[in-house]
Coordinates of C-alpha atoms and ligand atoms in Angstrom, one line a residue:
M16 CA 0.2 0.3 -0.2
P17 CA 1.5 3.2 -0.9
A18 CA 1.8 5.7 2.5
Q19 CA -0.9 7.6 2.8
A20 CA 0.5 11.5 2.3
S21 CA 0.4 13.4 5.9
P22 CA -2.2 16.4 5.8
L23 CA 0.0 18.3 7.6
I24 CA 1.9 20.7 6.2
A25 CA 5.7 20.2 4.0
P26 CA 8.7 21.9 6.3
Y27 CA 9.8 25.3 5.3
G28 CA 11.3 23.5 1.6
G29 CA 10.3 20.8 1.6
H30 CA 11.4 18.4 4.0
L31 CA 12.9 17.9 7.6
V32 CA 16.4 18.8 7.3
D33 CA 18.5 15.7 9.6
L34 CA 22.1 16.6 10.1
M35 CA 22.4 13.2 12.3
V36 CA 25.7 10.6 11.4
P37 CA 23.7 7.4 10.3
A38 CA 23.7 5.2 12.4
A39 CA 26.4 1.9 9.6
A40 CA 29.2 5.3 10.0
H41 CA 29.0 6.4 13.6
A42 CA 31.5 4.3 14.9
E43 CA 33.5 5.3 12.7
V44 CA 33.2 8.8 12.5
K45 CA 32.8 9.4 16.4
A46 CA 36.1 7.8 15.8
Y47 CA 38.2 9.9 13.8
A48 CA 36.3 12.9 16.3
S49 CA 38.6 12.2 19.0
Q50 CA 41.5 12.7 17.0
L51 CA 40.9 16.4 16.6
S52 CA 41.2 19.4 17.8
S53 CA 38.1 20.3 19.8
L54 CA 35.5 23.8 20.0
Q55 CA 33.0 24.1 23.0
L56 CA 30.1 25.3 22.6
S57 CA 28.0 27.5 24.5
E58 CA 24.5 27.5 26.0
R59 CA 23.3 29.3 23.2
S60 CA 25.1 27.5 19.9
V61 CA 24.6 24.0 21.5
C62 CA 20.2 24.8 21.4
D63 CA 21.2 25.9 18.3
L64 CA 23.5 23.5 17.1
E65 CA 20.6 20.5 18.9
L66 CA 17.0 22.7 16.6
L67 CA 19.9 22.3 13.4
A68 CA 20.5 18.6 13.7
T69 CA 17.3 18.3 14.4
G70 CA 15.3 20.0 11.4
A71 CA 13.2 22.3 13.2
F72 CA 15.4 25.4 11.7
S73 CA 14.4 23.8 7.6
P74 CA 15.9 25.0 5.3
L75 CA 19.4 26.0 6.9
D76 CA 21.8 23.0 7.6
R77 CA 24.5 25.0 8.7
F78 CA 25.5 27.7 11.1
M79 CA 25.3 30.8 8.6
G80 CA 28.1 31.5 6.2
Q81 CA 28.7 34.7 5.3
V82 CA 26.9 35.4 2.0
D83 CA 23.3 33.9 4.8
Y84 CA 24.8 35.7 7.4
Q85 CA 24.7 39.0 5.5
R86 CA 21.1 38.9 4.1
V87 CA 19.8 37.1 6.5
L88 CA 20.9 40.8 9.1
D89 CA 19.8 42.9 5.6
E90 CA 16.3 40.5 4.6
M91 CA 15.6 38.7 6.4
R92 CA 16.5 35.7 3.8
C93 CA 19.0 32.8 3.2
S94 CA 21.3 33.4 0.4
T95 CA 18.1 30.9 -2.1
G96 CA 15.5 34.5 -1.2
Q97 CA 14.3 31.6 1.5
L98 CA 13.1 33.6 3.9
F99 CA 14.9 33.1 7.7
P100 CA 14.6 35.8 10.6
I101 CA 17.3 35.6 12.9
P102 CA 20.7 35.0 12.4
I103 CA 21.9 31.2 13.1
T104 CA 25.6 31.3 13.7
L105 CA 28.9 30.9 15.6
P106 CA 30.6 32.8 17.3
V107 CA 34.4 31.9 18.5
E108 CA 37.4 33.6 19.4
D109 CA 40.6 34.2 17.6
D110 CA 42.0 30.5 18.1
P111 CA 45.9 29.0 16.5
A112 CA 43.8 25.5 15.7
L113 CA 40.9 26.3 13.7
R114 CA 42.1 27.1 10.5
L115 CA 40.4 26.5 6.6
D116 CA 39.7 22.9 5.8
Q117 CA 40.0 21.2 8.5
D118 CA 38.0 19.3 10.6
I119 CA 37.0 20.0 14.2
A120 CA 35.3 18.3 17.3
L121 CA 32.4 20.3 18.8
R122 CA 31.3 19.7 22.3
D123 CA 29.7 21.0 25.4
A124 CA 30.0 22.3 28.9
K125 CA 30.9 18.7 29.7
N126 CA 32.9 18.1 26.8
D127 CA 30.3 15.3 24.8
L128 CA 31.4 14.9 21.9
L129 CA 27.8 16.2 19.7
A130 CA 29.6 17.0 16.2
V131 CA 31.7 17.5 13.9
L132 CA 33.1 20.1 12.1
T133 CA 34.4 20.8 8.4
I134 CA 35.6 24.6 9.2
E135 CA 34.5 26.3 5.6
E136 CA 34.2 29.3 6.8
I137 CA 35.5 31.7 9.6
Y138 CA 34.2 35.8 9.0
A139 CA 34.7 38.4 11.2
W140 CA 31.4 40.5 12.3
E141 CA 30.1 43.3 13.7
P142 CA 27.4 43.1 16.6
A143 CA 27.0 47.0 16.8
E144 CA 25.3 45.8 13.3
A145 CA 23.3 42.8 14.8
A146 CA 22.0 44.7 17.2
H147 CA 21.1 47.6 14.6
K148 CA 20.3 44.8 11.8
V149 CA 17.7 42.3 14.0
F150 CA 17.6 44.0 17.0
G151 CA 16.8 47.9 16.2
T152 CA 19.1 49.0 19.0
L153 CA 22.1 49.9 20.4
D154 CA 21.2 49.8 24.1
V155 CA 22.7 46.9 26.5
R156 CA 19.6 46.6 28.4
H157 CA 18.7 44.1 25.4
P158 CA 19.6 41.4 27.2
L159 CA 20.7 39.7 22.9
V160 CA 22.8 42.7 23.0
A161 CA 24.4 43.3 25.5
E162 CA 25.7 39.8 25.6
M163 CA 26.3 39.3 22.0
H164 CA 29.8 42.0 22.4
R165 CA 31.1 39.3 25.2
W166 CA 31.1 36.9 21.5
G167 CA 33.7 36.1 19.7
K168 CA 34.6 37.7 17.1
W169 CA 34.7 35.3 14.7
H170 CA 31.5 33.3 12.7
L171 CA 32.6 29.6 11.9
S172 CA 30.7 27.7 8.6
G173 CA 30.4 24.8 7.0
R174 CA 29.4 21.5 6.5
L175 CA 27.6 19.5 10.3
Q176 CA 28.0 15.6 10.9
V177 CA 26.3 15.0 14.0
L178 CA 27.0 12.5 16.4
Q179 CA 24.4 12.5 19.4
L180 CA 22.1 15.7 19.7
P181 CA 23.2 17.1 23.4
K182 CA 22.0 15.1 26.2
H183 CA 18.4 15.8 29.0
Y184 CA 17.5 13.6 31.1
D185 CA 14.2 15.9 33.1
F186 CA 10.6 15.3 31.0
Q187 CA 12.0 12.3 28.3
E188 CA 8.2 12.5 26.8
L189 CA 7.7 15.5 25.8
R190 CA 11.3 16.4 24.5
L191 CA 10.5 15.9 20.5
T192 CA 11.6 16.3 17.6
P193 CA 9.3 17.8 14.8
A194 CA 9.8 14.4 13.0
Q195 CA 8.4 13.1 16.2
T196 CA 6.5 15.7 16.9
R197 CA 4.8 15.4 13.3
A198 CA 4.1 11.8 13.6
R199 CA 2.6 12.5 16.5
L200 CA 0.6 15.0 15.5
E201 CA -0.6 12.7 12.6
E202 CA -2.7 10.6 15.0
F203 CA -5.1 12.8 16.2
G204 CA -6.5 13.8 12.4
Y205 CA -6.5 17.4 11.8
P206 CA -5.1 19.1 8.9
H207 CA -5.1 22.7 10.8
V208 CA -2.4 22.4 13.8
I209 CA -2.4 25.8 16.5
A210 CA 0.7 26.7 17.5
F211 CA 1.4 28.5 21.1
Q212 CA 4.7 29.5 21.5
T213 CA 5.6 30.6 25.7
R214 CA 8.1 31.7 27.9
N215 CA 5.9 31.8 30.8
P216 CA 4.0 30.0 33.1
L217 CA 0.1 29.7 31.9
H218 CA -2.7 31.3 33.6
R219 CA -6.2 31.3 32.3
V220 CA -6.2 33.5 30.2
H221 CA -3.7 31.7 27.7
E222 CA -6.1 29.1 28.8
E223 CA -8.8 31.4 27.2
L224 CA -6.9 32.4 24.0
T225 CA -4.8 28.5 22.9
K226 CA -9.1 27.3 23.0
R227 CA -11.1 30.2 21.3
A228 CA -7.9 29.5 19.1
V229 CA -8.7 25.7 18.6
Q230 CA -11.8 26.1 18.4
E231 CA -12.2 29.2 15.7
R232 CA -9.7 26.5 13.2
D233 CA -11.8 23.8 14.0
G234 CA -7.7 21.8 15.4
V235 CA -4.8 20.7 17.6
L236 CA -3.1 23.2 19.7
L237 CA 0.3 22.1 19.7
L238 CA 1.7 23.6 23.1
H239 CA 4.9 23.7 22.4
P240 CA 6.8 25.8 25.7
V241 CA 10.4 26.7 25.1
V242 CA 12.8 24.8 27.4
G243 CA 16.3 26.2 26.0
M244 CA 17.2 29.8 27.0
T245 CA 14.4 32.1 28.0
K246 CA 14.6 35.6 29.1
P247 CA 16.6 36.0 32.8
G248 CA 15.1 35.4 35.0
D249 CA 11.8 33.8 33.9
V250 CA 9.9 31.3 36.1
D251 CA 13.0 28.1 35.8
H252 CA 11.3 25.5 33.1
Y253 CA 11.0 22.5 35.8
T254 CA 8.5 24.6 37.2
R255 CA 6.8 25.6 34.0
V256 CA 6.9 21.7 32.2
R257 CA 4.9 20.8 35.7
A258 CA 2.4 23.2 35.2
Y259 CA 1.6 23.3 31.6
K260 CA 0.9 19.4 32.2
A261 CA -1.0 19.7 34.9
L262 CA -2.8 22.0 32.6
A263 CA -2.9 20.3 28.8
A264 CA -4.2 17.0 31.6
G265 CA -6.8 18.8 33.4
Y266 CA -7.6 21.2 31.7
Y267 CA -7.5 20.7 27.4
D268 CA -10.0 18.4 25.5
P269 CA -7.0 15.3 25.0
R270 CA -8.3 14.5 21.4
R271 CA -7.6 18.3 20.3
I272 CA -3.5 19.0 22.7
L273 CA 0.1 17.9 21.6
L274 CA 2.4 19.6 24.6
A275 CA 5.8 18.7 23.9
L276 CA 9.6 20.9 24.5
L277 CA 11.1 23.0 22.4
P278 CA 15.0 24.0 23.4
L279 CA 15.1 26.5 21.7
A280 CA 17.5 29.6 22.8
M281 CA 15.7 32.7 22.0
R282 CA 16.9 36.3 21.1
M283 CA 14.4 38.3 22.8
A284 CA 13.9 40.1 19.6
G285 CA 10.4 40.8 19.4
P286 CA 8.9 41.2 15.6
R287 CA 11.5 39.2 14.0
E288 CA 11.4 36.9 16.7
A289 CA 7.6 35.5 15.9
L290 CA 8.1 35.7 12.2
W291 CA 11.2 32.7 13.3
H292 CA 9.0 31.4 15.9
A293 CA 6.4 30.9 12.7
L294 CA 8.7 29.1 10.4
I295 CA 10.2 26.5 13.2
R296 CA 6.9 26.0 13.6
R297 CA 5.8 24.6 10.5
N298 CA 9.0 22.7 10.0
H299 CA 6.9 20.6 13.1
G300 CA 3.8 20.6 11.5
A301 CA 1.8 23.8 12.6
N302 CA 0.5 26.1 10.2
H303 CA -1.3 28.8 12.4
F304 CA 0.8 30.5 13.9
I305 CA -0.7 32.6 18.1
V306 CA 0.5 35.9 18.1
G307 CA -0.6 38.1 20.7
R308 CA 0.2 41.2 22.8
D309 CA 4.4 42.2 23.1
H310 CA 5.4 38.7 21.6
A311 CA 9.2 38.3 23.0
G312 CA 9.2 41.5 23.5
P313 CA 12.7 42.0 26.6
G314 CA 10.8 44.6 28.5
N315 CA 12.3 48.5 28.1
D316 CA 15.3 50.4 27.6
S317 CA 16.9 52.3 29.4
T318 CA 14.7 55.5 28.3
G319 CA 11.7 53.2 29.5
T320 CA 10.0 52.7 26.4
P321 CA 9.4 49.7 24.9
F322 CA 11.6 47.7 22.5
Y323 CA 8.9 46.7 20.1
G324 CA 5.3 47.8 20.1
P325 CA 2.5 46.2 21.3
Y326 CA 1.1 45.0 18.1
D327 CA 4.7 44.8 15.9
A328 CA 5.2 41.6 15.6
Q329 CA 1.6 41.1 14.6
E330 CA 1.7 43.1 11.3
L331 CA 5.0 41.8 10.6
L332 CA 3.9 38.3 10.3
H333 CA 0.6 38.9 8.1
R334 CA 2.2 40.0 5.8
Y335 CA 5.2 36.9 5.4
S336 CA 1.9 34.8 6.1
A337 CA 1.4 33.2 3.2
E338 CA 4.8 33.4 1.8
L339 CA 5.7 31.2 4.6
G340 CA 2.7 29.1 5.0
V341 CA 1.7 29.6 8.4
H342 CA -1.5 31.8 9.6
V343 CA -1.1 34.0 12.2
V344 CA -3.6 34.0 15.0
P345 CA -3.6 37.3 16.2
F346 CA -5.2 38.0 19.6
H347 CA -5.5 41.6 21.5
E348 CA -5.6 41.8 25.1
L349 CA -8.0 39.5 26.7
L350 CA -9.5 41.1 30.3
Y351 CA -11.5 39.0 32.7
L352 CA -14.5 39.9 33.3
P353 CA -15.9 39.6 36.9
D354 CA -19.9 40.0 36.3
E355 CA -19.6 38.1 34.3
E356 CA -17.0 35.6 35.6
R357 CA -15.3 35.2 31.8
Y358 CA -12.2 36.6 29.2
E359 CA -12.8 39.2 27.2
E360 CA -11.3 40.8 23.9
V361 CA -10.4 44.5 25.1
S362 CA -11.7 45.9 22.0
Q363 CA -15.2 44.4 23.0
I364 CA -16.0 44.9 26.6
P365 CA -17.6 48.2 26.5
P366 CA -16.7 51.6 28.6
G367 CA -17.6 51.5 32.4
T368 CA -17.3 47.5 32.5
R369 CA -15.7 45.7 35.8
T370 CA -11.9 44.2 34.8
A371 CA -10.3 42.4 36.4
S372 CA -6.0 41.1 35.7
I373 CA -3.0 40.8 38.2
S374 CA 0.5 41.3 36.4
G375 CA 3.9 39.0 36.7
T376 CA 5.1 41.5 39.3
Q377 CA 2.2 41.3 41.0
V378 CA 2.0 37.7 40.8
R379 CA 5.3 37.9 43.1
E380 CA 4.8 40.8 45.0
Q381 CA 1.3 40.7 45.8
Y382 CA 0.8 36.8 46.0
L383 CA 4.0 34.4 46.3
N384 CA 6.4 36.8 48.3
Q385 CA 2.9 37.0 50.0
G386 CA 2.0 33.8 50.4
R387 CA -1.6 34.2 48.6
T388 CA -2.8 32.3 47.0
L389 CA -4.1 33.0 43.0
P390 CA -7.5 33.3 42.4
D391 CA -9.5 30.4 40.1
W392 CA -10.6 33.4 37.9
F393 CA -6.6 34.2 37.1
T394 CA -5.3 31.0 37.4
R395 CA -5.7 26.9 38.2
P396 CA -5.3 25.5 41.5
E397 CA -2.7 22.6 39.9
V398 CA -0.8 25.4 38.9
A399 CA -0.9 28.2 41.4
E400 CA -0.5 25.6 43.3
I401 CA 3.1 24.4 41.6
L402 CA 4.3 28.1 41.6
A403 CA 3.4 28.4 45.4
E404 CA 6.1 25.5 46.0
T405 CA 9.1 27.4 44.0
Y406 CA 7.9 30.4 45.3
P407 CA 7.2 29.9 49.1
P408 CA 6.2 33.3 50.7
R409 CA 8.9 35.3 51.8
H410 CA 9.5 33.7 55.2
R411 CA 10.0 30.4 53.8
Q412 CA 12.6 32.3 52.0
G413 CA 16.5 32.3 52.3
V414 CA 18.7 34.6 54.3
C415 CA 21.9 35.0 55.2
I416 CA 22.2 37.9 57.8
W417 CA 26.3 39.1 57.4
F418 CA 28.5 40.1 60.8
T419 CA 31.1 41.8 60.0
G420 CA 33.7 44.6 62.3
L421 CA 37.0 44.3 64.5
S422 CA 37.2 41.5 66.8
G423 CA 35.4 42.2 69.9
A424 CA 32.9 44.4 67.6
G425 CA 30.3 42.8 69.3
K426 CA 29.0 40.3 66.4
S427 CA 29.3 37.3 67.8
T428 CA 26.9 37.8 71.1
T429 CA 24.2 39.7 68.8
A430 CA 24.4 37.2 66.4
E431 CA 23.4 34.3 68.9
V432 CA 20.7 36.7 70.2
L433 CA 19.4 37.0 67.4
T434 CA 19.7 32.9 66.8
V435 CA 17.1 32.6 70.3
L436 CA 14.5 34.9 68.5
L437 CA 14.5 33.8 65.2
L438 CA 13.9 30.5 66.7
E439 CA 11.3 31.8 69.3
H440 CA 9.7 33.8 65.6
G441 CA 10.0 29.4 64.2
R442 CA 13.1 30.2 61.9
Q443 CA 15.9 27.2 61.2
V444 CA 19.0 28.9 61.9
T445 CA 22.6 27.4 61.2
L446 CA 25.2 30.0 63.1
L447 CA 28.9 29.8 61.3
D448 CA 30.8 32.1 63.9
G449 CA 34.2 32.4 62.9
D450 CA 35.8 31.5 65.5
V451 CA 33.7 28.1 65.2
V452 CA 34.1 27.9 61.5
R453 CA 38.6 28.1 62.1
T454 CA 38.2 24.9 64.3
N455 CA 36.1 22.9 62.0
L456 CA 35.3 23.4 58.3
S457 CA 38.0 26.3 58.4
H458 CA 40.8 24.4 60.3
G459 CA 44.8 25.0 59.7
L460 CA 44.2 28.6 57.7
G461 CA 46.0 31.9 58.9
F462 CA 45.8 34.2 58.8
S463 CA 47.0 36.1 55.4
K464 CA 44.6 37.5 52.9
E465 CA 44.3 35.3 50.9
D466 CA 43.3 31.7 54.0
R467 CA 41.6 34.3 55.2
D468 CA 39.6 35.2 52.0
T469 CA 39.5 31.4 51.3
N470 CA 37.9 30.9 55.2
I471 CA 35.2 33.6 54.6
R472 CA 35.2 32.1 50.8
R473 CA 34.0 28.9 52.9
I474 CA 31.2 30.9 55.3
G475 CA 29.6 31.7 51.9
F476 CA 29.8 28.7 49.7
V477 CA 28.0 27.2 53.0
A478 CA 25.4 29.9 53.4
A479 CA 24.2 30.4 50.3
E480 CA 23.6 26.7 50.1
I481 CA 21.7 27.0 53.7
V482 CA 19.6 30.2 51.4
R483 CA 18.7 27.6 48.4
H484 CA 17.3 25.3 50.4
G485 CA 15.4 28.0 52.7
G486 CA 17.0 28.0 56.0
V487 CA 18.7 31.3 57.6
A488 CA 21.8 31.3 58.0
I489 CA 23.6 33.4 60.1
C490 CA 28.1 34.4 59.7
A491 CA 30.0 36.2 62.4
A492 CA 32.8 36.8 61.4
V493 CA 35.7 39.6 61.0
S494 CA 35.4 39.3 57.1
P495 CA 37.9 42.4 56.7
Y496 CA 37.9 42.6 52.9
R497 CA 35.5 44.7 50.7
T498 CA 35.1 42.9 47.7
T499 CA 35.1 39.2 49.2
R500 CA 32.4 40.1 51.1
N501 CA 31.4 41.8 48.3
D502 CA 31.3 38.0 46.6
V503 CA 30.0 36.3 48.6
R504 CA 26.9 38.7 48.5
A505 CA 26.7 37.8 45.0
L506 CA 27.4 33.6 45.2
V507 CA 24.3 34.4 48.3
G508 CA 22.6 36.3 46.4
A509 CA 22.1 39.4 47.4
E510 CA 18.2 39.8 47.6
H511 CA 19.3 37.4 50.1
F512 CA 21.7 39.1 51.8
V513 CA 22.2 41.1 54.8
E514 CA 24.7 43.3 56.0
V515 CA 25.1 43.9 59.3
F516 CA 28.2 45.8 59.8
V517 CA 29.4 46.1 63.1
D518 CA 30.2 49.6 64.3
T519 CA 32.2 49.9 66.5
P520 CA 35.6 52.0 67.5
L521 CA 38.5 49.9 67.9
E522 CA 39.4 51.9 71.1
V523 CA 36.4 50.2 72.7
C524 CA 37.2 46.9 71.0
E525 CA 40.1 47.6 72.3
A526 CA 39.2 47.8 75.7
R527 CA 36.8 45.4 76.0
D528 CA 39.5 42.5 75.0
T529 CA 37.4 40.0 76.2
K530 CA 40.0 37.4 74.1
G531 CA 43.3 39.6 75.1
M532 CA 44.4 39.5 71.6
Y533 CA 44.5 43.4 71.6
A534 CA 46.6 43.0 74.4
K535 CA 49.2 40.4 72.3
A536 CA 49.2 42.0 69.2
R537 CA 50.1 44.9 70.6
R538 CA 52.7 43.8 72.5
G539 CA 53.5 42.2 68.8
D540 CA 53.1 38.6 70.4
I541 CA 50.6 38.4 67.0
K542 CA 50.9 40.0 64.0
G543 CA 48.5 40.8 60.7
F544 CA 45.9 41.3 63.8
T545 CA 42.8 43.7 62.7
G546 CA 42.4 47.2 63.0
I547 CA 46.6 46.7 64.6
D548 CA 48.8 45.9 61.6
D549 CA 45.9 44.9 59.5
P550 CA 43.6 46.5 57.5
Y551 CA 39.5 46.6 57.9
E552 CA 37.4 48.1 54.8
P553 CA 34.5 48.8 56.3
P554 CA 31.1 48.1 54.3
E555 CA 30.2 50.9 52.0
S556 CA 26.6 50.6 51.9
P557 CA 24.7 48.2 54.0
E558 CA 21.6 46.9 55.1
L559 CA 22.1 48.0 58.8
R560 CA 25.0 49.4 60.9
L561 CA 24.6 48.8 64.8
E562 CA 26.3 51.3 67.0
T563 CA 27.3 49.2 70.1
V564 CA 28.7 51.9 72.7
T565 CA 25.0 53.3 74.1
L566 CA 22.9 50.0 72.1
T567 CA 23.0 46.9 74.0
P568 CA 23.1 43.4 72.0
E569 CA 19.5 42.3 72.2
D570 CA 18.8 46.3 71.1
N571 CA 20.0 45.4 67.9
A572 CA 19.4 42.5 67.1
H573 CA 15.3 43.5 67.8
R574 CA 16.9 46.1 65.6
I575 CA 17.8 43.4 63.1
L576 CA 14.5 41.1 63.8
Q577 CA 12.5 44.5 63.3
Y578 CA 14.1 44.7 60.1
L579 CA 13.4 41.3 58.5
L580 CA 10.8 41.0 59.4
Q581 CA 9.7 45.1 57.5
R582 CA 11.6 42.7 54.5
G583 CA 9.0 40.0 55.0
F584 CA 11.5 37.0 55.9
V585 CA 9.8 37.1 59.3
R586 CA 6.5 36.4 60.1
P587 CA 4.8 38.2 62.4
P588 CA 4.1 36.4 65.6
T589 CA -0.1 37.5 65.8
T590 CA -1.7 35.5 63.5
V591 CA -5.1 35.5 62.4
R592 CA -7.8 32.9 61.5
N593 CA -9.8 32.7 58.7
N594 CA -12.2 29.8 57.9
G595 CA -9.8 28.2 60.4
I596 CA -6.8 28.9 58.1
P597 CA -3.8 30.9 59.5
V598 CA -2.9 33.4 57.9
A599 CA -0.9 35.7 58.3
P600 CA -2.0 39.2 58.6
A601 CA -1.0 41.6 55.4
V602 CA 2.7 43.0 56.1
S603 CA 2.4 46.3 55.4
P604 CA 5.6 48.6 56.3
R605 CA 3.3 52.0 58.4
V606 CA 1.9 48.6 61.0
L607 CA 5.9 47.4 61.6
E608 CA 8.2 51.0 62.3
Ligands
ADP30 P1 6.5 36.0 25.2 O1 6.7 36.9 26.7 O2 8.4 35.4 24.4 O3 5.8 36.2 23.9 P2 4.5 34.3 26.8 O4 4.9 33.5 27.5 O5 4.8 35.6 27.8 O6 6.0 35.3 25.6 O7 3.5 35.2 25.8 C1 2.5 33.6 25.5 C2 2.1 34.4 24.4 O8 0.7 35.1 24.4 C3 2.4 35.3 23.0 O9 2.0 35.3 21.8 C4 2.2 36.7 24.1 O10 1.5 37.1 22.9 C5 0.9 35.9 24.7 N1 0.0 37.1 25.2 C6 0.1 36.4 27.2 N2 -0.7 37.6 27.8 C7 -2.1 38.2 26.5 C8 -2.8 38.0 26.7 N3 -3.4 39.1 28.6 N4 -3.7 38.8 26.1 C9 -3.4 38.4 24.7 N5 -2.4 37.6 24.6 C10 -1.5 37.2 25.9
ADP31 P1 33.3 39.6 67.9 O1 31.9 38.6 67.5 O2 32.6 40.6 67.1 O3 34.7 38.9 68.0 P2 32.5 39.3 70.2 O4 31.2 39.4 70.2 O5 32.9 38.4 70.7 O6 32.8 40.2 69.3 O7 32.9 40.2 72.0 C1 32.2 41.5 72.0 C2 33.0 41.6 73.6 O8 31.4 43.5 73.9 C3 31.4 40.8 74.8 O9 32.2 40.1 75.8 C4 30.1 41.0 74.6 O10 29.7 40.6 76.1 C5 30.3 42.7 74.7 N1 29.8 44.0 74.9 C6 29.8 45.2 75.6 N2 28.6 45.4 74.5 C7 28.6 45.4 73.7 C8 26.8 45.7 73.0 N3 26.5 46.8 72.7 N4 27.1 44.7 71.3 C9 27.8 43.2 71.3 N5 29.0 42.9 72.8 C10 29.7 43.9 73.6

């Protein structure tokens, strides 16, 4: 029986590019590759290679050569005249091992062998030109414009023989190549496939717009979230995919939805990116593509203006839709109408109607950080629960309280009082006291600059792990060097780092001399003592500065506690009951001050 022609739209260019080395030649090419010099690829290039290899970028079959690259910048077309809106290139630094007509092995970050590249072209490129032509801006607030400046100044191009796709151990059942996606879509039996691209958790508004699109076109939904690289700061893909799975399983007609993951490295190029997304989806079998407001937008530039207009992406896609063979399914903003309990397009809402919406920032700050449940009209309860697990309320997030100051300033004493107060308020605390740490974690380290830095970095490493797992790390070490303290701040994450400067004058510390160290240092019995013959660099802008001459350790520990209450890291002790569920009263700085 002759094979039935697929009801799906053909890939762009007629067939799916396949760069995988055939099984019969695999062993030979692999053995050959092991003798070649290697090039380690960036995370972005690994993503690009995977999509080139599987034909997601068809008709492209390699990182772009100079002629293709230039025409893509200028006209969004390859040298063949076919559309391709985003340059896919392999940027490299100067390297004598990279020579024309040579083969090199391409490897990932763990040095796993991925492919053999025959270097047919090496050419220079200009980040400013690419930024201007592709992204329409030179503003480094654009995440890709900023990133491009760190890429190598040469591009490599040539034949690719791919031995292995990058390994993914997560959600393997959802990771489908274009060919696998097509095979699955064919089983649904609809000629129309409506693709939906996303890099965010899906809320009711997205559910509504995808369902409307599928109903209107009488087809199947390809829910196709990006799990490669998205915009820095986005919700991690593990959390998102758990939520997509819950939604697909519980709220869509299973005969009308295919959930598959796309290992794409996004560029946040707005309109050009939308066209690229549509092309990639065509290769996966979709002939419709949903584009809403500000598709793949990178936010605002340094003057506070959005990089792209809200409907620029829809317009560009409309212009090329017929040529690309993918219909645009345009969506204008939807808002919730609480009185009618339904969503509606803004243009259809009569003036004066009550509407509701919650922005992404509000989701984090007014709901998740405060432990408030997202309302049903906004998000399905399963999704709300998954988000709440990833983003616990502030009072269950980790925090590091870093005391710094001269020996005898009062760090340990204040830290001990604070530890008890935090335990009393229901937090789990680990106290990393410099003197104690030097008997175990940092046993054997001395007081040279190098050893002091090593000690601080070790404490910082442990603190960062504690914070990552939602605990409180209280660290009390002299930590005399500003740069090292700032490194620890970055390691822990500035949002979760509270630097407390115990600002006790040297004379006072020396007069206290609880350990008799200052006397020894003055006599010269010990060398390199901070404040005597070794420097102390006071913090420039600590979160808190403590005064210990007029305030007691208890006073100061309470000040820190108040600060943590205000930041939300500690829950106020009085809870009100609401339907039997204890909830923390809204933390208002006015009440707490
Ligand atoms: P991105 O911001 O990268 O486009 P999102 O996951 O936020 O990704 O959005 C996926 C799609 O849904 C995009 O086409 C976007 O424009 C559209 N979209 C998001 N919110 C709305 C909304 N409230 N109304 C209509 N379309 C929306
Ligand atoms: P560090 O850990 O900074 O080296 P310690 O807490 O070990 O300092 O020692 C500080 C000494 O000063 C303790 O003996 C403590 O009782 C005393 N002290 C006096 N007033 C204060 C104060 N207001 N805050 C902290 N410690 C104080």
